[in-house]
Amino acid sequence: MSTTTSVDPVRVTAPPVTAPPTKSAPVRRRPSLFSKHTNIPGGLGGALWLIIVVIPLYWVLTTSFRSSTTFFSDAPLSLPSEPTLANYVKVFDSGFFGYFTNSVIVTIAAVIIAVFVSLLAAYTIARNTHVVSRTAFSLVLLGLAVPLQAAIIPIFYMLSQMGLYDTLLALIIPSAAFAIPITVVILVNFLRDIPGELFESMRLDGATDWTMLWKLVLPLSRPALITVGIYNALGVWNGFLFPLVLTQSPSVRVLPLALWSFQSELTVDVPGIMAAVVMSMIPILTLYIFGRRQLVAGLTAGFGK
Amino acid sequence: MTTVTTTTGGIRAPRRGSALAARQRSGGPSLWFLLPAALLFGGFAILPLLGAVVLSFTQWSGLGTPQWLGADNWLWFVTDPVTYTTLGITFAVMFGSLLVQGPISMLLGVWIARSGGFRSFAGLIFFVPLLLSSAAVALAYKNLLDPNFGLSTQDGFGWLAHNWLGDKNTVLIMVILVIAWHFVPLHTLLYQGGVRQIPASLYEAASIDGAGKIMQFFTITVPQLKYTIVTSSTLIVVGSLTYFDLIFVMTAGGPGYATRVLPLHMYLTGFRSAEMGKASVIATVLVLIGLVLSLALTRWSGFSKMKSQQEGM
């Protein structure tokens, strides 16, 4: 019986809590008011930007299917005259799968660590009014304002001293650390919208901090966790400075760095480089196709409020 | 009801003492929950930032132990003419990005904020550049802009025939434009969100008063977006201090020093010239610039936030 009393409040109040992220839904209907008049200059401007966005993407994609000889004879924007997958085969043969795996490991590990420690911190900052927790939040906000890349030299020093230079862990740790400020801010904004009575009633029922975390905070903040997870994943996946400075061997190379070394190895083999570029985009584009809403929400969540 | 503890918690932790009664009443967790994040962020962000200040007073090649040197690196920084070149370039990129990305993002954001088939489709595509890594964007443009085999060899694109990245007079503009191509989607999203929060009643009232579309844009949309403008500008300003990877891959700071922004200067000084002490001076300056600019902008944004809220009423 007591189990139901402690779970019920969650279920009952779930809709108002999940309301914030969908807040824009009713607003979105409103604009139909304006579209009574078609915005011709707007449409033209939008179409122009669309062309500017699409042409380079189209060029990258078509170039990646050209052979090294037709690359110079075909017009840049024509379809490949003799489409070939040779470039992709070449990229695969030069260790792409290993770089891909490294990127996946680093991204997943860094995101899980960052989101987990940030959730603990955000829960405290949102619900504990102690001066320590308020100071922590100020520090986090400051972390957003500082170009953290400036810390790269001491990070290089520390990780070398710890014997972690040129390991995947050397990428995971600082990537997770740098993701903390934005993650905490997004989660705090979200957790503050959870009604305090939920916490109070669970506490009265004798729930411990960990119980509240697992049974209340975690399930209720799931949309925010997904959002912030995707946001961080994008950042870590595309990160370049840490791999450049903190790794060296091909065995721990991640994708963005692999692209850069393809460029220095292949220099004139533009179709090969473009095939590598396309392959590095595929996972994120897939994520975009399936999780577009969360991704878009994630990119604006931290700054929209 | 007395068996609550065991039934609610899968984890059987001992009940807390009454000393924490106040916290318990509010349902707030123990401060210990801050510890993991504090250790990680403190250890691998705050501590290194402070470490950079210390290292700026040492001589260190990146191998072995840093040797105490005193203020020599700072003297070098202040007297080296390259310092002022890179500072100038950094601010040029900053203001260039504000001028290019700001208006484009605002107009696009306002445009796609309203629903419609073409707009939704365009919105989908607009977003793609943001998903790419800076390295990918840099490589694509480096080759696309090549005068020998790039886009300029296509009929109708002959006007693009110029060694954009090899000419020190055009390379900076090109870098700013490529950065804009990459990051306009983010700011477009911000403006789109901002526009959608403007109450429709404001526009209704304005059109009853006979205000045209352009009039409404300048008297309602732009003032209402003030907070978004500040947020977006802050991101561009702080971002300008971190546009390292894109420039590094595309031009490596060249030709000459033409695109050597401050973060790139730091990297090249530290990891190419093996002058970690000098590079730490640049790192410290980067942090200081970032702090000053964002504190200034935050102060300004707090002010404008209040103002725009009042205007919204």
Coordinates of C-alpha atoms in Angstrom, one line a residue:
Chain A
M1 CA 0.0 0.0 0.0
S2 CA 2.7 2.3 0.9
T3 CA 4.4 1.6 -2.4
T4 CA 1.5 2.9 -4.3
T5 CA 1.3 6.1 -2.2
S6 CA 4.9 6.9 -3.0
V7 CA 4.6 6.1 -6.7
D8 CA 1.2 7.7 -7.3
P9 CA 2.2 11.3 -6.9
V10 CA 4.7 10.8 -9.6
R11 CA 2.1 9.4 -12.0
V12 CA -0.5 11.9 -11.1
T13 CA 1.6 14.9 -11.5
A14 CA 3.6 13.7 -14.5
P15 CA 1.7 15.7 -17.1
P16 CA 2.4 19.1 -15.6
V17 CA 6.0 18.2 -15.1
T18 CA 6.6 17.1 -18.7
A19 CA 4.7 20.2 -19.8
P20 CA 7.7 22.6 -20.1
P21 CA 9.4 21.0 -23.1
T22 CA 6.2 20.8 -25.0
K23 CA 5.3 24.4 -24.0
S24 CA 5.9 25.6 -27.5
A25 CA 3.3 23.3 -28.9
P26 CA 0.2 25.4 -28.3
V27 CA 2.2 28.5 -29.3
R28 CA 3.2 26.9 -32.5
R29 CA -0.4 26.9 -33.7
R30 CA -0.6 30.6 -33.3
P31 CA 1.7 31.6 -36.1
S32 CA -0.8 30.3 -38.7
L33 CA -2.3 33.6 -38.1
F34 CA 0.5 35.3 -40.0
S35 CA 0.8 32.9 -42.8
K36 CA -2.5 34.2 -44.3
H37 CA -0.1 36.5 -46.2
T38 CA 2.7 34.7 -47.9
N39 CA 6.0 36.3 -47.1
I40 CA 7.6 36.6 -50.5
P41 CA 10.9 38.3 -49.5
G42 CA 11.2 35.9 -46.6
G43 CA 10.6 33.0 -48.9
L44 CA 13.2 34.2 -51.4
G45 CA 15.8 34.8 -48.6
G46 CA 15.0 31.4 -47.2
A47 CA 15.4 29.7 -50.6
L48 CA 18.7 31.6 -51.1
W49 CA 20.1 30.3 -47.7
L50 CA 18.8 26.8 -48.6
I51 CA 20.9 26.9 -51.8
I52 CA 23.9 28.1 -49.8
V53 CA 23.5 25.3 -47.3
V54 CA 22.8 22.6 -49.9
I55 CA 25.5 23.3 -52.6
P56 CA 28.5 22.4 -50.4
L57 CA 26.7 19.4 -49.0
Y58 CA 25.8 18.2 -52.5
W59 CA 29.3 18.8 -53.7
V60 CA 30.8 16.8 -50.8
L61 CA 28.4 13.9 -51.5
T62 CA 28.8 13.8 -55.3
T63 CA 32.6 14.2 -55.1
S64 CA 32.8 11.2 -52.8
F65 CA 31.4 9.0 -55.5
R66 CA 33.8 10.2 -58.3
S67 CA 36.8 8.4 -59.3
S68 CA 40.1 10.3 -59.0
T69 CA 40.2 10.7 -62.8
T70 CA 36.6 11.9 -63.4
F71 CA 37.0 14.2 -60.4
F72 CA 39.1 16.5 -62.6
S73 CA 37.1 16.1 -65.8
D74 CA 33.5 16.2 -64.4
A75 CA 31.9 19.6 -63.7
P76 CA 31.8 20.1 -59.9
L77 CA 28.0 20.1 -59.7
S78 CA 27.3 17.5 -62.2
L79 CA 26.3 14.0 -61.2
P80 CA 29.4 11.6 -61.2
S81 CA 29.9 10.3 -64.7
E82 CA 31.2 7.0 -63.5
P83 CA 29.9 6.6 -59.9
T84 CA 32.2 4.5 -57.8
L85 CA 32.4 3.3 -54.2
A86 CA 36.2 3.0 -54.4
N87 CA 36.7 6.0 -52.2
Y88 CA 34.6 4.4 -49.5
V89 CA 36.4 1.2 -49.8
K90 CA 39.7 3.1 -49.4
V91 CA 38.5 4.9 -46.3
F92 CA 37.3 1.6 -44.8
D93 CA 40.7 0.0 -45.5
S94 CA 42.6 2.8 -43.8
G95 CA 41.2 1.9 -40.4
F96 CA 37.9 3.8 -40.4
F97 CA 36.1 1.2 -38.4
G98 CA 38.7 1.5 -35.6
Y99 CA 38.4 5.3 -35.5
F100 CA 34.6 5.0 -35.5
T101 CA 34.7 2.6 -32.6
N102 CA 37.0 4.9 -30.7
S103 CA 34.6 7.8 -31.3
V104 CA 31.7 5.7 -30.1
I105 CA 33.5 4.6 -26.9
V106 CA 34.7 8.1 -26.0
T107 CA 31.3 9.7 -26.8
I108 CA 29.2 7.2 -24.8
A109 CA 31.5 7.1 -21.8
A110 CA 31.9 10.8 -21.6
V111 CA 28.2 11.5 -22.0
I112 CA 27.2 8.9 -19.4
I113 CA 29.7 10.2 -16.9
A114 CA 28.9 13.9 -17.5
V115 CA 25.1 13.3 -17.4
F116 CA 25.3 11.2 -14.3
V117 CA 27.5 13.5 -12.1
S118 CA 25.6 16.5 -13.5
L119 CA 22.2 14.9 -12.5
L120 CA 23.4 14.4 -9.0
A121 CA 24.7 18.0 -8.8
A122 CA 21.6 19.5 -10.5
Y123 CA 19.3 17.6 -8.1
T124 CA 21.2 19.1 -5.2
I125 CA 21.4 22.6 -6.7
A126 CA 17.7 22.5 -7.5
R127 CA 16.5 21.2 -4.1
N128 CA 19.1 22.1 -1.6
T129 CA 19.3 25.8 -0.7
H130 CA 22.5 25.5 1.3
V131 CA 25.1 28.2 0.5
V132 CA 27.5 25.5 -0.8
S133 CA 25.0 24.5 -3.4
R134 CA 24.3 28.1 -4.5
T135 CA 28.1 28.7 -4.8
A136 CA 28.4 25.6 -6.9
F137 CA 25.8 26.9 -9.3
S138 CA 27.6 30.2 -9.6
L139 CA 30.8 28.3 -10.5
V140 CA 28.9 26.3 -13.0
L141 CA 27.5 29.5 -14.6
L142 CA 31.0 30.9 -14.7
G143 CA 32.2 27.7 -16.4
L144 CA 29.8 28.6 -19.3
A145 CA 31.4 32.0 -19.7
V146 CA 35.0 30.9 -19.9
P147 CA 36.7 29.5 -23.0
L148 CA 37.6 26.2 -21.3
Q149 CA 40.0 25.3 -24.1
A150 CA 42.4 27.6 -22.4
A151 CA 42.9 24.8 -19.9
I152 CA 44.4 22.4 -22.5
I153 CA 48.1 22.8 -21.5
P154 CA 47.7 22.0 -17.8
I155 CA 45.3 19.2 -18.8
F156 CA 48.0 17.8 -21.1
Y157 CA 50.5 18.1 -18.2
M158 CA 48.2 16.4 -15.7
L159 CA 47.2 13.5 -18.0
S160 CA 50.8 12.9 -19.0
Q161 CA 51.8 12.8 -15.3
M162 CA 48.9 10.3 -14.7
G163 CA 50.3 8.2 -17.5
L164 CA 47.0 8.6 -19.5
Y165 CA 48.5 10.4 -22.5
D166 CA 47.5 8.7 -25.7
T167 CA 44.7 6.7 -24.2
L168 CA 40.9 6.9 -24.7
L169 CA 40.6 7.8 -21.1
A170 CA 42.5 10.9 -21.7
L171 CA 39.7 12.0 -24.1
I172 CA 36.9 10.8 -21.9
I173 CA 37.8 12.5 -18.7
P174 CA 38.2 16.1 -19.9
S175 CA 35.3 15.8 -22.4
A176 CA 33.0 14.8 -19.5
A177 CA 34.4 17.5 -17.3
F178 CA 33.9 20.2 -19.9
A179 CA 30.3 19.0 -20.5
I180 CA 29.3 19.5 -16.9
P181 CA 28.4 23.3 -16.9
I182 CA 25.9 23.2 -19.7
T183 CA 24.5 19.9 -18.5
V184 CA 24.0 21.1 -15.0
V185 CA 22.3 24.3 -16.1
I186 CA 19.9 22.5 -18.4
L187 CA 19.0 19.9 -15.7
V188 CA 18.7 22.5 -13.0
N189 CA 16.3 24.5 -15.2
F190 CA 14.3 21.4 -15.7
L191 CA 14.3 20.0 -12.1
R192 CA 13.2 23.4 -10.7
D193 CA 9.9 22.9 -12.6
I194 CA 9.2 19.7 -10.7
P195 CA 6.7 20.6 -7.9
G196 CA 8.4 20.7 -4.5
E197 CA 5.5 18.8 -2.9
L198 CA 6.6 15.6 -4.7
F199 CA 9.9 15.7 -3.0
E200 CA 8.4 16.7 0.3
S201 CA 5.8 13.9 0.3
M202 CA 8.4 11.3 -0.7
R203 CA 10.7 12.5 2.0
L204 CA 7.9 12.3 4.5
D205 CA 7.4 8.7 3.4
G206 CA 11.0 8.2 4.5
A207 CA 12.6 8.0 1.1
T208 CA 16.4 8.4 1.1
D209 CA 18.3 10.6 -1.3
W210 CA 19.1 7.7 -3.6
T211 CA 15.5 6.4 -3.6
M212 CA 14.3 9.9 -4.6
L213 CA 17.0 10.0 -7.3
W214 CA 16.0 6.7 -8.8
K215 CA 12.2 6.8 -8.3
L216 CA 11.5 10.5 -8.7
V217 CA 14.3 12.6 -10.3
L218 CA 15.5 10.1 -12.9
P219 CA 12.1 9.1 -14.3
L220 CA 10.7 12.7 -14.3
S221 CA 13.8 14.2 -15.9
R222 CA 14.1 11.7 -18.7
P223 CA 13.2 14.1 -21.5
A224 CA 15.8 16.5 -20.2
L225 CA 18.4 13.8 -19.8
I226 CA 17.8 12.6 -23.4
T227 CA 18.0 16.2 -24.6
V228 CA 21.2 17.0 -22.8
G229 CA 22.7 13.6 -23.6
I230 CA 22.2 14.2 -27.3
Y231 CA 23.6 17.7 -27.0
N232 CA 26.7 16.5 -25.3
A233 CA 27.1 13.5 -27.6
L234 CA 27.2 15.9 -30.6
G235 CA 29.9 18.0 -28.9
V236 CA 32.1 15.1 -27.9
W237 CA 31.6 13.3 -31.2
N238 CA 32.8 16.3 -33.1
G239 CA 35.4 17.4 -30.6
F240 CA 38.8 18.1 -32.1
L241 CA 41.2 19.8 -29.7
F242 CA 41.4 17.0 -27.1
P243 CA 42.1 14.3 -29.6
L244 CA 44.7 16.6 -31.3
V245 CA 46.6 17.4 -28.1
L246 CA 46.0 14.3 -26.0
T247 CA 46.4 11.4 -28.4
Q248 CA 48.9 10.4 -31.0
S249 CA 48.6 6.8 -32.0
P250 CA 46.2 5.6 -34.8
S251 CA 45.0 3.0 -32.3
V252 CA 43.3 5.7 -30.2
R253 CA 42.4 8.1 -33.0
V254 CA 38.8 9.4 -33.2
L255 CA 36.9 10.4 -36.3
P256 CA 37.5 14.2 -36.5
L257 CA 41.2 13.7 -36.1
A258 CA 41.1 10.8 -38.6
L259 CA 39.6 13.2 -41.1
W260 CA 42.5 15.6 -40.5
S261 CA 45.1 12.9 -41.0
F262 CA 43.3 11.7 -44.1
Q263 CA 43.8 15.2 -45.4
S264 CA 47.5 15.1 -44.8
E265 CA 47.9 11.6 -46.1
L266 CA 45.7 11.8 -49.2
T267 CA 46.2 15.6 -49.9
V268 CA 45.3 15.5 -53.6
D269 CA 42.8 12.7 -53.3
V270 CA 39.8 14.9 -52.8
P271 CA 37.2 12.3 -53.5
G272 CA 38.8 10.1 -50.8
I273 CA 38.7 12.9 -48.3
M274 CA 35.1 13.7 -49.1
A275 CA 34.2 10.0 -48.6
A276 CA 35.8 10.2 -45.2
V277 CA 33.8 13.4 -44.5
V278 CA 30.6 11.8 -45.5
M279 CA 31.2 8.7 -43.4
S280 CA 32.0 10.8 -40.4
M281 CA 28.6 12.5 -40.8
I282 CA 26.5 9.4 -41.1
P283 CA 26.0 8.5 -37.4
I284 CA 25.0 12.1 -36.5
L285 CA 22.8 12.4 -39.5
T286 CA 21.1 9.2 -38.5
L287 CA 20.6 10.5 -35.0
Y288 CA 19.2 13.7 -36.5
I289 CA 16.7 11.8 -38.6
F290 CA 15.4 9.7 -35.7
G291 CA 15.8 12.1 -32.8
R292 CA 15.4 15.5 -34.5
R293 CA 13.1 16.9 -31.9
Q294 CA 15.3 16.0 -28.9
L295 CA 18.3 17.2 -30.7
V296 CA 16.8 20.5 -31.6
A297 CA 15.5 20.9 -28.1
G298 CA 18.9 20.0 -26.7
L299 CA 20.7 22.6 -28.7
T300 CA 18.4 25.4 -27.6
A301 CA 17.5 24.2 -24.1
G302 CA 20.7 25.5 -22.5
F303 CA 20.3 29.0 -24.0
G304 CA 16.6 29.4 -24.6
K305 CA 15.7 30.1 -21.0
Chain B
M1 CA 2.5 3.1 6.9
T2 CA 5.4 2.4 9.2
T3 CA 6.9 0.0 6.7
V4 CA 7.4 2.8 4.2
T5 CA 11.1 2.9 4.2
T6 CA 11.6 -0.7 3.2
T7 CA 8.9 -0.7 0.5
T8 CA 9.7 2.5 -1.3
G9 CA 13.4 2.1 -1.4
G10 CA 14.9 -0.7 -3.3
I11 CA 18.0 0.6 -1.8
R12 CA 17.9 0.2 2.0
A13 CA 19.9 3.1 3.3
P14 CA 19.6 4.1 7.0
R15 CA 17.2 6.9 7.8
R16 CA 18.7 10.3 8.2
G17 CA 19.1 11.9 11.6
S18 CA 16.9 14.8 12.7
A19 CA 19.7 17.2 12.4
L20 CA 18.9 17.6 8.8
A21 CA 15.2 18.1 9.5
A22 CA 14.9 21.3 7.5
R23 CA 16.6 19.9 4.4
Q24 CA 14.5 16.7 4.7
R25 CA 11.3 18.7 4.8
S26 CA 12.2 20.4 1.6
G27 CA 13.2 17.0 0.1
G28 CA 16.6 18.3 -0.9
P29 CA 19.4 15.8 -1.2
S30 CA 22.7 15.7 0.7
L31 CA 25.4 18.1 -0.4
W32 CA 27.6 15.0 -1.0
F33 CA 25.7 14.7 -4.3
L34 CA 27.7 17.6 -5.5
L35 CA 31.0 15.9 -5.0
P36 CA 31.4 13.8 -8.2
A37 CA 30.7 16.8 -10.4
A38 CA 32.9 19.1 -8.2
L39 CA 35.8 16.7 -8.4
L40 CA 35.6 16.2 -12.1
F41 CA 34.9 19.8 -13.0
G42 CA 37.2 21.2 -10.4
G43 CA 40.0 18.7 -11.2
F44 CA 39.8 18.9 -15.0
A45 CA 38.6 22.4 -15.7
I46 CA 39.0 24.8 -12.8
L47 CA 42.3 23.5 -11.5
P48 CA 43.9 23.4 -15.0
L49 CA 42.7 27.0 -15.6
L50 CA 44.5 28.1 -12.5
G51 CA 47.4 25.9 -13.5
A52 CA 47.7 27.8 -16.7
V53 CA 48.3 31.0 -14.7
V54 CA 51.1 29.2 -12.8
L55 CA 52.6 27.7 -15.9
S56 CA 52.7 31.1 -17.5
F57 CA 55.6 31.9 -15.2
T58 CA 57.6 28.9 -16.2
Q59 CA 59.6 27.6 -19.0
W60 CA 58.5 24.2 -20.2
S61 CA 58.8 22.4 -23.5
G62 CA 56.0 19.9 -22.9
L63 CA 58.5 17.2 -21.7
G64 CA 60.2 17.0 -18.4
T65 CA 59.5 19.4 -15.6
P66 CA 58.5 23.1 -15.9
Q67 CA 61.3 25.4 -14.7
W68 CA 60.4 28.6 -12.9
L69 CA 61.1 31.6 -15.1
G70 CA 59.4 34.7 -13.7
A71 CA 57.6 37.2 -15.8
D72 CA 59.6 36.7 -19.0
N73 CA 56.8 35.0 -20.8
W74 CA 54.5 37.9 -20.0
L75 CA 57.1 40.3 -21.2
W76 CA 57.4 38.4 -24.4
F77 CA 53.6 38.5 -24.8
V78 CA 53.4 42.2 -24.3
T79 CA 56.4 43.1 -26.6
D80 CA 55.8 40.5 -29.4
P81 CA 54.2 42.2 -32.4
V82 CA 52.5 38.9 -33.3
T83 CA 50.4 39.3 -30.1
Y84 CA 48.7 42.3 -31.4
T85 CA 48.2 40.8 -34.8
T86 CA 46.5 37.8 -33.3
L87 CA 44.4 39.9 -30.9
G88 CA 43.3 42.0 -33.9
I89 CA 42.4 38.9 -35.9
T90 CA 40.5 37.4 -33.0
F91 CA 38.4 40.5 -32.6
A92 CA 37.9 40.8 -36.3
V93 CA 36.6 37.3 -36.4
M94 CA 34.4 38.1 -33.4
F95 CA 32.8 41.3 -34.9
G96 CA 32.7 39.7 -38.3
S97 CA 30.8 36.8 -36.9
L98 CA 28.4 39.1 -35.0
L99 CA 27.7 41.1 -38.2
V100 CA 27.3 38.1 -40.5
Q101 CA 25.6 35.6 -38.2
G102 CA 23.4 37.9 -36.2
P103 CA 21.2 39.4 -39.0
I104 CA 21.1 36.2 -41.1
S105 CA 20.1 34.1 -38.1
M106 CA 17.5 36.6 -37.0
L107 CA 15.8 36.8 -40.4
L108 CA 15.9 33.1 -40.9
G109 CA 14.6 32.4 -37.4
V110 CA 11.7 34.8 -37.9
W111 CA 11.0 33.2 -41.2
I112 CA 11.0 29.6 -40.1
A113 CA 9.2 30.4 -36.8
R114 CA 5.9 30.3 -38.7
S115 CA 4.7 27.0 -40.0
G116 CA 4.4 26.0 -43.6
G117 CA 5.5 23.2 -45.9
F118 CA 8.4 24.9 -47.5
R119 CA 9.5 26.5 -44.2
S120 CA 9.5 23.2 -42.3
F121 CA 11.4 21.5 -45.1
A122 CA 13.9 24.4 -45.2
G123 CA 14.2 24.3 -41.4
L124 CA 15.2 20.6 -41.6
I125 CA 18.0 21.3 -44.1
F126 CA 19.2 24.5 -42.5
F127 CA 20.1 22.5 -39.4
V128 CA 22.5 20.1 -41.1
P129 CA 25.7 22.2 -41.1
L130 CA 25.5 22.3 -37.3
L131 CA 25.7 18.5 -37.1
L132 CA 29.0 18.3 -38.9
S133 CA 32.3 18.4 -37.1
S134 CA 34.4 21.5 -37.6
A135 CA 37.0 19.3 -39.1
A136 CA 34.5 18.1 -41.7
V137 CA 33.3 21.6 -42.5
A138 CA 36.9 22.9 -42.8
L139 CA 37.9 20.0 -45.1
A140 CA 34.9 20.4 -47.3
Y141 CA 35.4 24.2 -47.8
K142 CA 39.2 23.9 -48.1
N143 CA 38.6 21.8 -51.2
L144 CA 35.4 23.4 -52.4
L145 CA 37.2 26.8 -52.5
D146 CA 40.3 25.5 -54.3
P147 CA 40.7 27.6 -57.4
N148 CA 42.0 24.6 -59.5
F149 CA 39.3 21.9 -58.9
G150 CA 36.8 23.6 -56.6
L151 CA 33.3 25.0 -57.3
S152 CA 34.7 27.8 -59.4
T153 CA 35.4 25.4 -62.3
Q154 CA 31.6 24.9 -62.6
D155 CA 29.9 26.9 -65.4
G156 CA 28.2 29.9 -63.8
F157 CA 30.5 29.9 -60.7
G158 CA 33.5 31.5 -62.4
W159 CA 33.2 34.5 -60.2
L160 CA 34.4 32.2 -57.4
A161 CA 37.7 31.7 -59.1
H162 CA 40.1 33.1 -56.7
N163 CA 42.6 31.6 -54.3
W164 CA 40.5 32.7 -51.3
L165 CA 42.4 30.8 -48.7
G166 CA 45.8 31.6 -50.1
D167 CA 45.3 35.3 -50.4
K168 CA 45.9 37.1 -47.1
N169 CA 43.4 39.8 -48.0
T170 CA 40.5 37.4 -48.6
V171 CA 41.2 34.5 -46.2
L172 CA 39.8 36.1 -43.1
I173 CA 36.5 37.0 -44.8
M174 CA 36.2 33.5 -46.1
V175 CA 36.9 32.1 -42.6
I176 CA 34.2 34.3 -41.1
L177 CA 31.8 33.2 -43.8
V178 CA 32.5 29.5 -43.4
I179 CA 32.1 29.8 -39.6
A180 CA 28.8 31.5 -40.3
W181 CA 27.7 28.6 -42.6
H182 CA 28.5 26.2 -39.7
F183 CA 26.9 28.1 -36.8
V184 CA 24.0 30.1 -38.3
P185 CA 21.7 27.1 -37.7
L186 CA 22.3 27.3 -33.9
H187 CA 21.4 31.0 -33.8
T188 CA 18.5 30.5 -36.2
L189 CA 17.1 28.0 -33.7
L190 CA 17.4 30.5 -30.9
Y191 CA 15.6 33.2 -32.8
Q192 CA 13.0 30.7 -33.9
G193 CA 12.3 29.9 -30.3
G194 CA 12.3 33.5 -29.3
V195 CA 9.8 34.5 -32.0
R196 CA 7.5 31.8 -31.0
Q197 CA 7.3 33.2 -27.5
I198 CA 6.1 36.6 -28.7
P199 CA 2.4 36.9 -27.9
A200 CA 0.3 37.0 -31.1
S201 CA -1.8 39.7 -29.5
L202 CA 0.9 42.2 -30.0
Y203 CA 0.8 41.6 -33.7
E204 CA -3.0 41.7 -33.7
A205 CA -3.0 45.0 -31.9
A206 CA -0.4 46.4 -34.3
S207 CA -2.3 45.4 -37.4
I208 CA -5.5 46.9 -36.1
D209 CA -3.5 50.0 -35.6
G210 CA -2.5 49.7 -39.3
A211 CA 1.1 48.8 -38.9
G212 CA 2.6 47.0 -41.9
K213 CA 4.7 43.9 -41.9
I214 CA 8.0 45.8 -41.9
M215 CA 6.8 48.2 -39.3
Q216 CA 5.8 45.3 -37.1
F217 CA 9.2 43.6 -37.6
F218 CA 11.0 46.6 -36.3
T219 CA 8.5 47.7 -33.6
I220 CA 7.5 44.4 -32.2
T221 CA 9.7 41.5 -33.4
V222 CA 13.1 43.1 -32.9
P223 CA 12.4 44.7 -29.5
Q224 CA 10.8 41.5 -28.2
L225 CA 13.8 39.5 -29.3
K226 CA 16.2 41.6 -27.3
Y227 CA 16.9 38.8 -24.9
T228 CA 17.5 36.3 -27.7
I229 CA 19.8 38.8 -29.4
V230 CA 21.9 39.1 -26.2
T231 CA 22.0 35.3 -25.7
S232 CA 23.0 34.7 -29.3
S233 CA 25.6 37.5 -29.3
T234 CA 27.1 36.2 -26.1
L235 CA 27.4 32.8 -27.7
I236 CA 29.1 34.3 -30.7
V237 CA 31.5 36.4 -28.6
V238 CA 32.6 33.5 -26.4
G239 CA 32.5 31.1 -29.3
S240 CA 34.9 33.4 -31.2
L241 CA 37.5 32.6 -28.6
T242 CA 37.1 28.9 -29.3
Y243 CA 36.9 28.7 -33.1
F244 CA 40.1 26.8 -33.1
D245 CA 39.5 23.5 -34.9
L246 CA 37.8 25.0 -38.0
I247 CA 40.5 27.5 -38.7
F248 CA 43.3 25.1 -37.8
V249 CA 42.1 22.5 -40.3
M250 CA 41.2 25.0 -43.0
T251 CA 44.2 27.4 -43.0
A252 CA 46.4 26.4 -40.0
G253 CA 46.5 30.1 -39.2
G254 CA 47.9 31.1 -42.5
P255 CA 48.8 32.4 -44.9
G256 CA 51.4 34.0 -42.7
Y257 CA 49.6 35.1 -39.7
A258 CA 46.4 36.1 -41.5
T259 CA 44.0 33.8 -39.7
R260 CA 46.0 33.1 -36.5
V261 CA 43.3 33.7 -33.9
L262 CA 44.3 33.7 -30.2
P263 CA 43.4 30.0 -29.4
L264 CA 45.3 28.9 -32.5
H265 CA 48.2 31.1 -31.4
M266 CA 48.1 29.3 -28.1
Y267 CA 48.1 25.9 -29.7
L268 CA 50.9 26.6 -32.2
T269 CA 53.1 28.3 -29.6
G270 CA 52.6 25.5 -27.1
F271 CA 52.5 22.3 -29.1
R272 CA 54.4 23.3 -32.3
S273 CA 57.0 25.6 -30.9
A274 CA 57.2 23.7 -27.6
E275 CA 56.8 26.9 -25.6
M276 CA 54.3 25.8 -23.0
G277 CA 55.0 28.8 -20.7
K278 CA 54.4 31.3 -23.4
A279 CA 51.3 29.4 -24.6
S280 CA 50.0 29.5 -21.0
V281 CA 50.2 33.3 -21.0
I282 CA 48.0 33.3 -24.1
A283 CA 45.6 30.8 -22.3
T284 CA 45.4 33.1 -19.3
V285 CA 44.6 36.1 -21.6
L286 CA 42.0 34.1 -23.4
V287 CA 40.3 33.3 -20.1
L288 CA 40.5 36.9 -19.0
I289 CA 39.0 38.2 -22.3
G290 CA 36.2 35.6 -22.0
L291 CA 35.4 36.5 -18.5
V292 CA 35.4 40.3 -19.1
L293 CA 33.3 40.0 -22.2
S294 CA 30.7 37.6 -20.8
L295 CA 30.4 39.4 -17.5
A296 CA 29.8 42.6 -19.5
L297 CA 27.2 40.9 -21.7
T298 CA 25.5 39.2 -18.7
R299 CA 25.1 42.5 -17.0
W300 CA 23.7 44.0 -20.1
S301 CA 21.4 41.0 -20.7
G302 CA 20.0 41.2 -17.2
F303 CA 19.1 44.8 -17.8
S304 CA 17.6 44.2 -21.2
K305 CA 15.7 41.1 -20.0
M306 CA 13.8 43.2 -17.4
K307 CA 13.2 45.9 -20.0
S308 CA 11.8 43.6 -22.6
Q309 CA 9.5 41.9 -20.1
Q310 CA 8.1 45.2 -19.2
E311 CA 7.6 46.1 -22.8
G312 CA 5.9 42.8 -23.4
M313 CA 3.1 43.7 -21.0

